[in-house]
mmCIF file of C-alpha atoms in Angstrom:
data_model
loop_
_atom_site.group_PDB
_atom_site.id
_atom_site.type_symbol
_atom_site.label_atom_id
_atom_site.label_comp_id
_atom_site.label_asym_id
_atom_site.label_seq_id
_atom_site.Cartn_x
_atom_site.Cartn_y
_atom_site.Cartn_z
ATOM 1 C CA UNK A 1 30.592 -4.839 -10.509
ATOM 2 C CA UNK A 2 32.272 -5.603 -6.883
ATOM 3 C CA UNK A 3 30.895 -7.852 -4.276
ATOM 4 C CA UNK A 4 31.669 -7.546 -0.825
ATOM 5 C CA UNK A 5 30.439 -9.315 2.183
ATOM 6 C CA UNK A 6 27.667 -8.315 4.594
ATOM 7 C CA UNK A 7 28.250 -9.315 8.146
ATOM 8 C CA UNK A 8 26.927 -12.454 8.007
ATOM 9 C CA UNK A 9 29.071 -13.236 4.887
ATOM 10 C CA UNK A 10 26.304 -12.870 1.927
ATOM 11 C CA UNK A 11 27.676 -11.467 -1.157
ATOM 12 C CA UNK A 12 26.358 -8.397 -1.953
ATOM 13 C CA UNK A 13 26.545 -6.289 -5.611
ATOM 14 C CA UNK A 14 27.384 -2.698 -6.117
ATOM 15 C CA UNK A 15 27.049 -1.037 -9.220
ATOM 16 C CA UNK A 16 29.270 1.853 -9.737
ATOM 17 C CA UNK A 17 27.707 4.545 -12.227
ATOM 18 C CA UNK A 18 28.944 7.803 -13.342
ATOM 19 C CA UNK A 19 32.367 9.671 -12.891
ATOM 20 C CA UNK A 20 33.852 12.311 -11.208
ATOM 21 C CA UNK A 21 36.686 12.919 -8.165
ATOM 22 C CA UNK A 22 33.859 13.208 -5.732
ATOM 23 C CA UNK A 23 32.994 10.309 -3.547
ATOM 24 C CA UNK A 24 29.835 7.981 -4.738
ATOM 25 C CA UNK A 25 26.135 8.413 -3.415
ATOM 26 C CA UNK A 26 25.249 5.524 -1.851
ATOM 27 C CA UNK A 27 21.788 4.341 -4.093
ATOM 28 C CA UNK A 28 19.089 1.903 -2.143
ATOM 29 C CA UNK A 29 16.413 0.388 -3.668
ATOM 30 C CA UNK A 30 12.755 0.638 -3.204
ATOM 31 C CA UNK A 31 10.177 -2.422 -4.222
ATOM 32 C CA UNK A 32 10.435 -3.424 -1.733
ATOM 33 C CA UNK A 33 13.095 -5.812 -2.550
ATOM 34 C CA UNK A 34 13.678 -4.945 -6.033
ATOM 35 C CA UNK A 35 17.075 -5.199 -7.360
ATOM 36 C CA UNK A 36 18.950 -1.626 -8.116
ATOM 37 C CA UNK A 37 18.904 -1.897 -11.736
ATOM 38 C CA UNK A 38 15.002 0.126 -12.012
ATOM 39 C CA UNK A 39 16.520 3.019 -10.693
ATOM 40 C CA UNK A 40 18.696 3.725 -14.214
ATOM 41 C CA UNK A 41 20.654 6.809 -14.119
ATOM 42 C CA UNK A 42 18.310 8.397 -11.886
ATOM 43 C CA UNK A 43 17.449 11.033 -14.688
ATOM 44 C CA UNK A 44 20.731 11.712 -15.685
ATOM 45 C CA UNK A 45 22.170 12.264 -12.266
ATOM 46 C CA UNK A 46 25.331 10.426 -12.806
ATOM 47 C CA UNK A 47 26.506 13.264 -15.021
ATOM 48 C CA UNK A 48 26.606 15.263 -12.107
ATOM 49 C CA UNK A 49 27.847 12.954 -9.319
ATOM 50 C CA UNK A 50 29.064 9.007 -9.606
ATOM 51 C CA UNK A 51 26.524 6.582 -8.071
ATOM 52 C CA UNK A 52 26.948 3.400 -6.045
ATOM 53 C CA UNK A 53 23.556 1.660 -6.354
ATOM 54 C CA UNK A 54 23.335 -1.819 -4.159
ATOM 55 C CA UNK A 55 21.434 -4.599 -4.879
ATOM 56 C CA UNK A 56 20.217 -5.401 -1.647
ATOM 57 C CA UNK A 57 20.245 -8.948 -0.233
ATOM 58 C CA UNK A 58 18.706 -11.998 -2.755
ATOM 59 C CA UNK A 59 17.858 -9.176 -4.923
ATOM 60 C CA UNK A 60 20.234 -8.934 -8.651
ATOM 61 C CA UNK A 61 23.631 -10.058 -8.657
ATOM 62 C CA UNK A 62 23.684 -9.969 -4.794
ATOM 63 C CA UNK A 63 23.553 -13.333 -2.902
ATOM 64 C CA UNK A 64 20.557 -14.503 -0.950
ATOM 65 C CA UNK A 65 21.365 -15.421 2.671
ATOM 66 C CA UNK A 66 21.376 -18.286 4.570
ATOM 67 C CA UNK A 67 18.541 -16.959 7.089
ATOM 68 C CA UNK A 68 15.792 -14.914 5.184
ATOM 69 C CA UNK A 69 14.572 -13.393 8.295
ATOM 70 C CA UNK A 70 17.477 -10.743 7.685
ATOM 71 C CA UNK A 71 15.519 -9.801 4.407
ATOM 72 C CA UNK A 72 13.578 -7.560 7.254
ATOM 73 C CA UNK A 73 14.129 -4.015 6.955
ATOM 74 C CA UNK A 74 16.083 -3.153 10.230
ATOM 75 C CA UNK A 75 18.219 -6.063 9.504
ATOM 76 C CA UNK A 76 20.066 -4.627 6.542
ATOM 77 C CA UNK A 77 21.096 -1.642 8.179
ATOM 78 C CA UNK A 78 24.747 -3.527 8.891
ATOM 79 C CA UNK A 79 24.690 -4.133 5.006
ATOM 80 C CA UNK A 80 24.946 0.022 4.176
ATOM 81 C CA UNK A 81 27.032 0.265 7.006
ATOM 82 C CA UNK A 82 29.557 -2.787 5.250
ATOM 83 C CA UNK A 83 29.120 -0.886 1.702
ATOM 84 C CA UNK A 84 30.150 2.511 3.803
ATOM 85 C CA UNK A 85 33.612 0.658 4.864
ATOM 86 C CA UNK A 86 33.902 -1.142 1.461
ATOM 87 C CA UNK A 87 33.798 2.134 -0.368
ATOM 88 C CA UNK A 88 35.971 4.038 1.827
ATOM 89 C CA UNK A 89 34.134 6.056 3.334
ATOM 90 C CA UNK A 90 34.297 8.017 6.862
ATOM 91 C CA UNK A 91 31.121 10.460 5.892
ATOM 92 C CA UNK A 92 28.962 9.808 2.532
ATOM 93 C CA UNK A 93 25.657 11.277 0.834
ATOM 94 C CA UNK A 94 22.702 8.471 1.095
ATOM 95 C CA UNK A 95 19.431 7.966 -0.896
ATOM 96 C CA UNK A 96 16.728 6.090 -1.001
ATOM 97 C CA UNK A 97 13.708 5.501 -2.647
ATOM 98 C CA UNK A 98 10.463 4.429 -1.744
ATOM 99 C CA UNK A 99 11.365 1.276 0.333
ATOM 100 C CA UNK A 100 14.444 1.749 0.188
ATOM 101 C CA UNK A 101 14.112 5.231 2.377
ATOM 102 C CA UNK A 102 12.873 2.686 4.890
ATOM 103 C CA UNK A 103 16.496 1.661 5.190
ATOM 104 C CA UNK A 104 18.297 4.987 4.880
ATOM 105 C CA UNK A 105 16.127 6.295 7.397
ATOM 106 C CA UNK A 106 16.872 2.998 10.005
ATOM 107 C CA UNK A 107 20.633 3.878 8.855
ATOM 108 C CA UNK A 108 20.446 7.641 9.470
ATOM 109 C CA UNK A 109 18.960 6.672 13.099
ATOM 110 C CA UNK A 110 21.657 4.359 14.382
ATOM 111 C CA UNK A 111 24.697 6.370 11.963
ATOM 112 C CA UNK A 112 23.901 9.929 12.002
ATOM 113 C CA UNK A 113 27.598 10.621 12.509
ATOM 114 C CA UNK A 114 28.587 8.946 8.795
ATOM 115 C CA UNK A 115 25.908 11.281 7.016
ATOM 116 C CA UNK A 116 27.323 14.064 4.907
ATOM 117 C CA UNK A 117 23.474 14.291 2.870
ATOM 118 C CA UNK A 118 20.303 12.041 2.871
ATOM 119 C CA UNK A 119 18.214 12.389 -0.205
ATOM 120 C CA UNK A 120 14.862 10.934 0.339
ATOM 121 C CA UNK A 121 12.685 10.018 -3.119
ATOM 122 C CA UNK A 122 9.251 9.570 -2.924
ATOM 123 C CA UNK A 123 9.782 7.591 0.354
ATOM 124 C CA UNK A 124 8.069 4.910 2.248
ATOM 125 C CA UNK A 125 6.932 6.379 5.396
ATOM 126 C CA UNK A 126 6.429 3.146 7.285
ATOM 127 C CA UNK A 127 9.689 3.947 9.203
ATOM 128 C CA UNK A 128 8.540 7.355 10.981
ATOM 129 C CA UNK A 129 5.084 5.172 11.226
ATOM 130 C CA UNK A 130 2.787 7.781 9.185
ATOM 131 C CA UNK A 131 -0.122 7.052 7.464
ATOM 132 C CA UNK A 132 -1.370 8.149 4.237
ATOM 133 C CA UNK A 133 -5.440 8.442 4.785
ATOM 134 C CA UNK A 134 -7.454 6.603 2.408
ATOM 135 C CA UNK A 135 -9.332 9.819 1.924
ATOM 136 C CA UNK A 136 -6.038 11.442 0.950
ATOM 137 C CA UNK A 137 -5.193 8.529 -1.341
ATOM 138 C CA UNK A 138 -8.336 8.782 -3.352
ATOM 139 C CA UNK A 139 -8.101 12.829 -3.470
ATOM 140 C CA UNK A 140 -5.014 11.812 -5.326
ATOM 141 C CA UNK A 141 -5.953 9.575 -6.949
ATOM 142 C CA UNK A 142 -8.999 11.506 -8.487
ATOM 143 C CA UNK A 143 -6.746 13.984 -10.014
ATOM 144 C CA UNK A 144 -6.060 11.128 -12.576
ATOM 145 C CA UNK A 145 -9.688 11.181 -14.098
ATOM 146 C CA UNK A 146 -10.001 10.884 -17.712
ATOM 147 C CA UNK A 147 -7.377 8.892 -18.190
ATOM 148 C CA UNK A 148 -8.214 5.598 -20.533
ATOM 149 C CA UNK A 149 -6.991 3.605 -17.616
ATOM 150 C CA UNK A 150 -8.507 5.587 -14.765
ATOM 151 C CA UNK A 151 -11.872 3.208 -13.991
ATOM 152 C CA UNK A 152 -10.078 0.400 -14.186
ATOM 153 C CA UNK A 153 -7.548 1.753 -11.661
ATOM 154 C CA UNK A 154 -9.613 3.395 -9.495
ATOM 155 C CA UNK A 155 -12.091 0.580 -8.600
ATOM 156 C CA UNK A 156 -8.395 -1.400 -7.916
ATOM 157 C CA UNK A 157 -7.464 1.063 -5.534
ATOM 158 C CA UNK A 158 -10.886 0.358 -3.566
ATOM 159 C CA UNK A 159 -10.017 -3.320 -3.514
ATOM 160 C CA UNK A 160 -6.707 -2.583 -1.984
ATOM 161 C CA UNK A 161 -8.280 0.158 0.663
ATOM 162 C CA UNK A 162 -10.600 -2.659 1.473
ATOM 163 C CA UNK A 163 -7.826 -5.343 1.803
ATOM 164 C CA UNK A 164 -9.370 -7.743 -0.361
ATOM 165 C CA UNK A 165 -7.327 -6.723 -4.098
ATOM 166 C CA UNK A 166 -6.301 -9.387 -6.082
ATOM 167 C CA UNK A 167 -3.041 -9.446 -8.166
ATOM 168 C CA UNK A 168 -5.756 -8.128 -11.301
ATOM 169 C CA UNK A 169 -6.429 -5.086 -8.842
ATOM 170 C CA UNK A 170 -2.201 -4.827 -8.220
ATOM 171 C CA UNK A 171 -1.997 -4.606 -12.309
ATOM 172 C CA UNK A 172 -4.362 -2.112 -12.912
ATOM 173 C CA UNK A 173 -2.764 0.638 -10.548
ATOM 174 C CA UNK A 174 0.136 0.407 -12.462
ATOM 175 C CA UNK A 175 -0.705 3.430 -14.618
ATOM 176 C CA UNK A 176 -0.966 5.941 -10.901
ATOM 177 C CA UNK A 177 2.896 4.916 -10.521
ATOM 178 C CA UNK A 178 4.002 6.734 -12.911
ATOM 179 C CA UNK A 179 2.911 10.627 -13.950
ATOM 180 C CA UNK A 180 2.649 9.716 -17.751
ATOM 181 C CA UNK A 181 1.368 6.133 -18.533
ATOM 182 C CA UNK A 182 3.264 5.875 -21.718
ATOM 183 C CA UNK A 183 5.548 3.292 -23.787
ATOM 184 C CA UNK A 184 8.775 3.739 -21.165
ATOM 185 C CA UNK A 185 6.753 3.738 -18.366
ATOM 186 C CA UNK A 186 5.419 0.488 -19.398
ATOM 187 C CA UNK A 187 8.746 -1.094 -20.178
ATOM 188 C CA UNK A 188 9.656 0.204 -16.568
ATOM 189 C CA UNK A 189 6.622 -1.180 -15.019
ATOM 190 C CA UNK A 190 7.720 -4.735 -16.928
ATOM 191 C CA UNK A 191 10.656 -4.977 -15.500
ATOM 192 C CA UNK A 192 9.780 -5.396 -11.761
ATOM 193 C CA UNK A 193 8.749 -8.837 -12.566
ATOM 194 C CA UNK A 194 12.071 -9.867 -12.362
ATOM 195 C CA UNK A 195 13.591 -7.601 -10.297
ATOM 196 C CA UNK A 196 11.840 -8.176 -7.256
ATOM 197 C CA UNK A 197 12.575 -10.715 -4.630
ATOM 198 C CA UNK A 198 8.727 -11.244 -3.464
ATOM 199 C CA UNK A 199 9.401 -13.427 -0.686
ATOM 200 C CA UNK A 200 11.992 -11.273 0.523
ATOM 201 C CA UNK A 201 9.259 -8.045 -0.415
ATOM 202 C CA UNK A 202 7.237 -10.149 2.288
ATOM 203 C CA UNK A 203 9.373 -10.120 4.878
ATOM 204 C CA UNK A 204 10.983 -6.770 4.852
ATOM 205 C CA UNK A 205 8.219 -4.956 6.191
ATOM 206 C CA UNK A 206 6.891 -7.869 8.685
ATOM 207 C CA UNK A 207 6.505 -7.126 12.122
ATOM 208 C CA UNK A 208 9.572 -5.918 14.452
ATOM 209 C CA UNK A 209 10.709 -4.187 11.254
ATOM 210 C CA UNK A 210 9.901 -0.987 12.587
ATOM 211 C CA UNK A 211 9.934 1.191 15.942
ATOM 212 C CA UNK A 212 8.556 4.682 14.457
ATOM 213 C CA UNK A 213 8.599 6.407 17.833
ATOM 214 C CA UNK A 214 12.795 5.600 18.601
ATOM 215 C CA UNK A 215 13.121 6.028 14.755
ATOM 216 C CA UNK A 216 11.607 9.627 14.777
ATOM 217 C CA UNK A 217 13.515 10.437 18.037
ATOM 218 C CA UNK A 218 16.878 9.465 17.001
ATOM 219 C CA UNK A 219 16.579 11.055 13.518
ATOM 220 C CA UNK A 220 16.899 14.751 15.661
ATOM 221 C CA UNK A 221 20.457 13.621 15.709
ATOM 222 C CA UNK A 222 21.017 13.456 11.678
ATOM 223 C CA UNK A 223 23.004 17.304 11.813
ATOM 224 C CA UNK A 224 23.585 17.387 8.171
ATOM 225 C CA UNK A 225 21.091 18.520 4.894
ATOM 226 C CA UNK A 226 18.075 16.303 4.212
ATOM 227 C CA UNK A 227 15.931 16.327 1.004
ATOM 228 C CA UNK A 228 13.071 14.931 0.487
ATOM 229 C CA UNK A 229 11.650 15.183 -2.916
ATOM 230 C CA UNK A 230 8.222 13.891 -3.606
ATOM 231 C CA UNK A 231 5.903 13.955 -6.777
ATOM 232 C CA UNK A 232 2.749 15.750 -7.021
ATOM 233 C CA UNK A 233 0.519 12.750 -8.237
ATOM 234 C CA UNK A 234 1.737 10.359 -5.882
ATOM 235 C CA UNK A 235 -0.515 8.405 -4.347
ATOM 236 C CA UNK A 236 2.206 6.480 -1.916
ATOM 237 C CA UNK A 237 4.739 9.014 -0.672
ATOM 238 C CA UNK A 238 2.604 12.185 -1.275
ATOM 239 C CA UNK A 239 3.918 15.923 -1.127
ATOM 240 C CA UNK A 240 2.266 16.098 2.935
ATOM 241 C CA UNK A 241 4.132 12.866 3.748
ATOM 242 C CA UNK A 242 7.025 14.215 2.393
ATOM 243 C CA UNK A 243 6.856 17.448 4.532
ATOM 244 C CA UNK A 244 5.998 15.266 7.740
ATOM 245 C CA UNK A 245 9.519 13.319 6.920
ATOM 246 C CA UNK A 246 11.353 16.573 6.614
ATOM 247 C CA UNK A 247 10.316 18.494 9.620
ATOM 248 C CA UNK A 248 11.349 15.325 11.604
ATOM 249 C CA UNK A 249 15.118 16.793 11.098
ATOM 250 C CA UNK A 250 16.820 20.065 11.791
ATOM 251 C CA UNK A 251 17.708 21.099 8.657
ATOM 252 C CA UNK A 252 15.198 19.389 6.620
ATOM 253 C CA UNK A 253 13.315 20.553 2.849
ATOM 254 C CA UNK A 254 10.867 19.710 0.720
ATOM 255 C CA UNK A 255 10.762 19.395 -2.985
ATOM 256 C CA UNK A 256 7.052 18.670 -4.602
ATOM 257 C CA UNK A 257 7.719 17.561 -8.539
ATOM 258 C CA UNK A 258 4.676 18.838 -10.461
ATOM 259 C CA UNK A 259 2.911 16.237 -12.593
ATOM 260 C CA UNK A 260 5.564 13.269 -11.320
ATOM 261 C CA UNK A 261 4.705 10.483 -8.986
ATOM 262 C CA UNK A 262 6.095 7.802 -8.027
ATOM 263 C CA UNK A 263 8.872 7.748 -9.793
ATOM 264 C CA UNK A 264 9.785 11.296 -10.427
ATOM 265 C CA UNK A 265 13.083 11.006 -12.098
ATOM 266 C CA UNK A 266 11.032 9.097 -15.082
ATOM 267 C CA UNK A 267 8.108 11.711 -15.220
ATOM 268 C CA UNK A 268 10.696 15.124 -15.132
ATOM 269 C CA UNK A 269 14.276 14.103 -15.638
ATOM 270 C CA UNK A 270 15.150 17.720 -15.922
ATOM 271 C CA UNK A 271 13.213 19.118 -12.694
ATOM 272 C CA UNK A 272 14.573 16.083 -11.048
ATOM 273 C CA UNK A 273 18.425 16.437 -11.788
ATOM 274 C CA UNK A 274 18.381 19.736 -11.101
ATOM 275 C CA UNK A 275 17.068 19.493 -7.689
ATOM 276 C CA UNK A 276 18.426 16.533 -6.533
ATOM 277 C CA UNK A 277 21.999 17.670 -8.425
ATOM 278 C CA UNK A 278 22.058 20.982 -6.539
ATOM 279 C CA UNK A 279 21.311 19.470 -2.887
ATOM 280 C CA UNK A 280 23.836 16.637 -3.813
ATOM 281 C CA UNK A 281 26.265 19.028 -5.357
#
């Protein structure tokens, strides 16, 4: 596992996954703030291309800094960039999930020059500033009726529209992460406990973190492919999010997962690999 330094000399992980003669993709991290290790092997994508997943600051094996207000989203962008040099690289393929797309898409903006391909999965769209209506939330959110788990979760999600859920409310929308709420989905869910860095989660969304309108400007620069690859059933990053992101660049697609959410590569390993393999290939 190598550490390098960021700018501001905080070690930072990198796990190296996979094999091949072809030049890693760069992995971020959604959560937010939740170290690299929940993203696996991406559905068996490291059979088809070698992965360098970082653990982004405090989060993992990677240090915490000395001034947590660089936990904030914008202010990690010089971390990728230091991974980018670390690695080798003059042009690489970049992907993010969730969160984490936050960051790739703050990168792509002030890099679009060191882009070869940006995958984006199931991302945040905080960065291009669109919002997912409540009324499209709970339209998803209704296709999960019948469920055992699907009161439960549904009168959480109201609490959390109305800004008042409690971390009981958090627990029971578990189950709409995930497309199947089954034994490995559980152990997956389990395992944020202590992955994520909450008072770093806090801060990397807090204001300043974000200017959508120079963000959605500067990403008509990013010449090169960009996927982004959304599941059907979820109620975060849904399949019209996902189209929004991808008509922000020139040579943009869309890839809607049937009966994934949140974490597609967990719901449809096959689908997943396949079309994330082929754009990446």
């Amino acid at each position: 596992m190598p550490v390098f330094p960021a700018p501001d000399g905080t070690g930072l992980a990198v796990h190296l996954h996979g094999s091949g003669a072809e030049p890693p993709v760069v992995c971020l991290p959604g959560g937010p703030m939740r170290a690299g290790g929940y993203l696996g092997d991406l559905g068996g994508l490291t059979a088809r291309r070698r992965l360098a997943v970082l653990d982004l600051r405090g989060t993992g094996a990677s240090e915490e800094p000395r001034d947590p207000a660089t936990y904030r989203c914008d202010r990690q962008v010089e971390d990728v960039e230091a991974l980018r040099k670390h690695l080798g690289l003059d042009r690489f393929d970049l992907l993010g999930h969730s969160a984490g797309a936050s960051l790739a898409l703050h990168y792509a903006a002030r890099y679009p020059e060191r882009l070869r391909r940006l995958a984006l999965i199931a991302p945040s769209p905080r960065a291009a500033g669109f919002e997912l209506p409540a009324a499209e939330r709970r339209r998803i959110v209704a296709r999960r009726a019948g469920a055992p788990w699907f009161a439960a979760a549904s009168a959480a999600y109201e609490a959390i529209a109305a800004k008042t859920a409690t971390a009981a409310d958090w627990a029971a929308v578990a189950p709409l992460y995930y497309g199947r709420w089954d034994s490995a989905a559980q152990r997956h869910h389990a395992g944020e406990r202590v992955q994520r860095n909450g008072t770093a989660a806090r801060i990397y969304n807090s204001a300043g973190a974000f200017e959508p309108g120079t963000t959605r400007t500067a990403l008509g620069g990013v010449t090169g492919p960009v996927l982004v690859l959304a599941g059907e059933l979820d109620w975060i990053a849904s399949p019209a999010v996902a189209a929004r992101l991808a008509g922000l660049f020139p040579d943009g697609e869309v890839v809607v997962l049937p009966g994934a959410a949140h974490y597609p590569w967990l719901d449809d390993a096959p689908a997943f690999g396949s079309a994330v393999g082929a754009f990446l290939a």
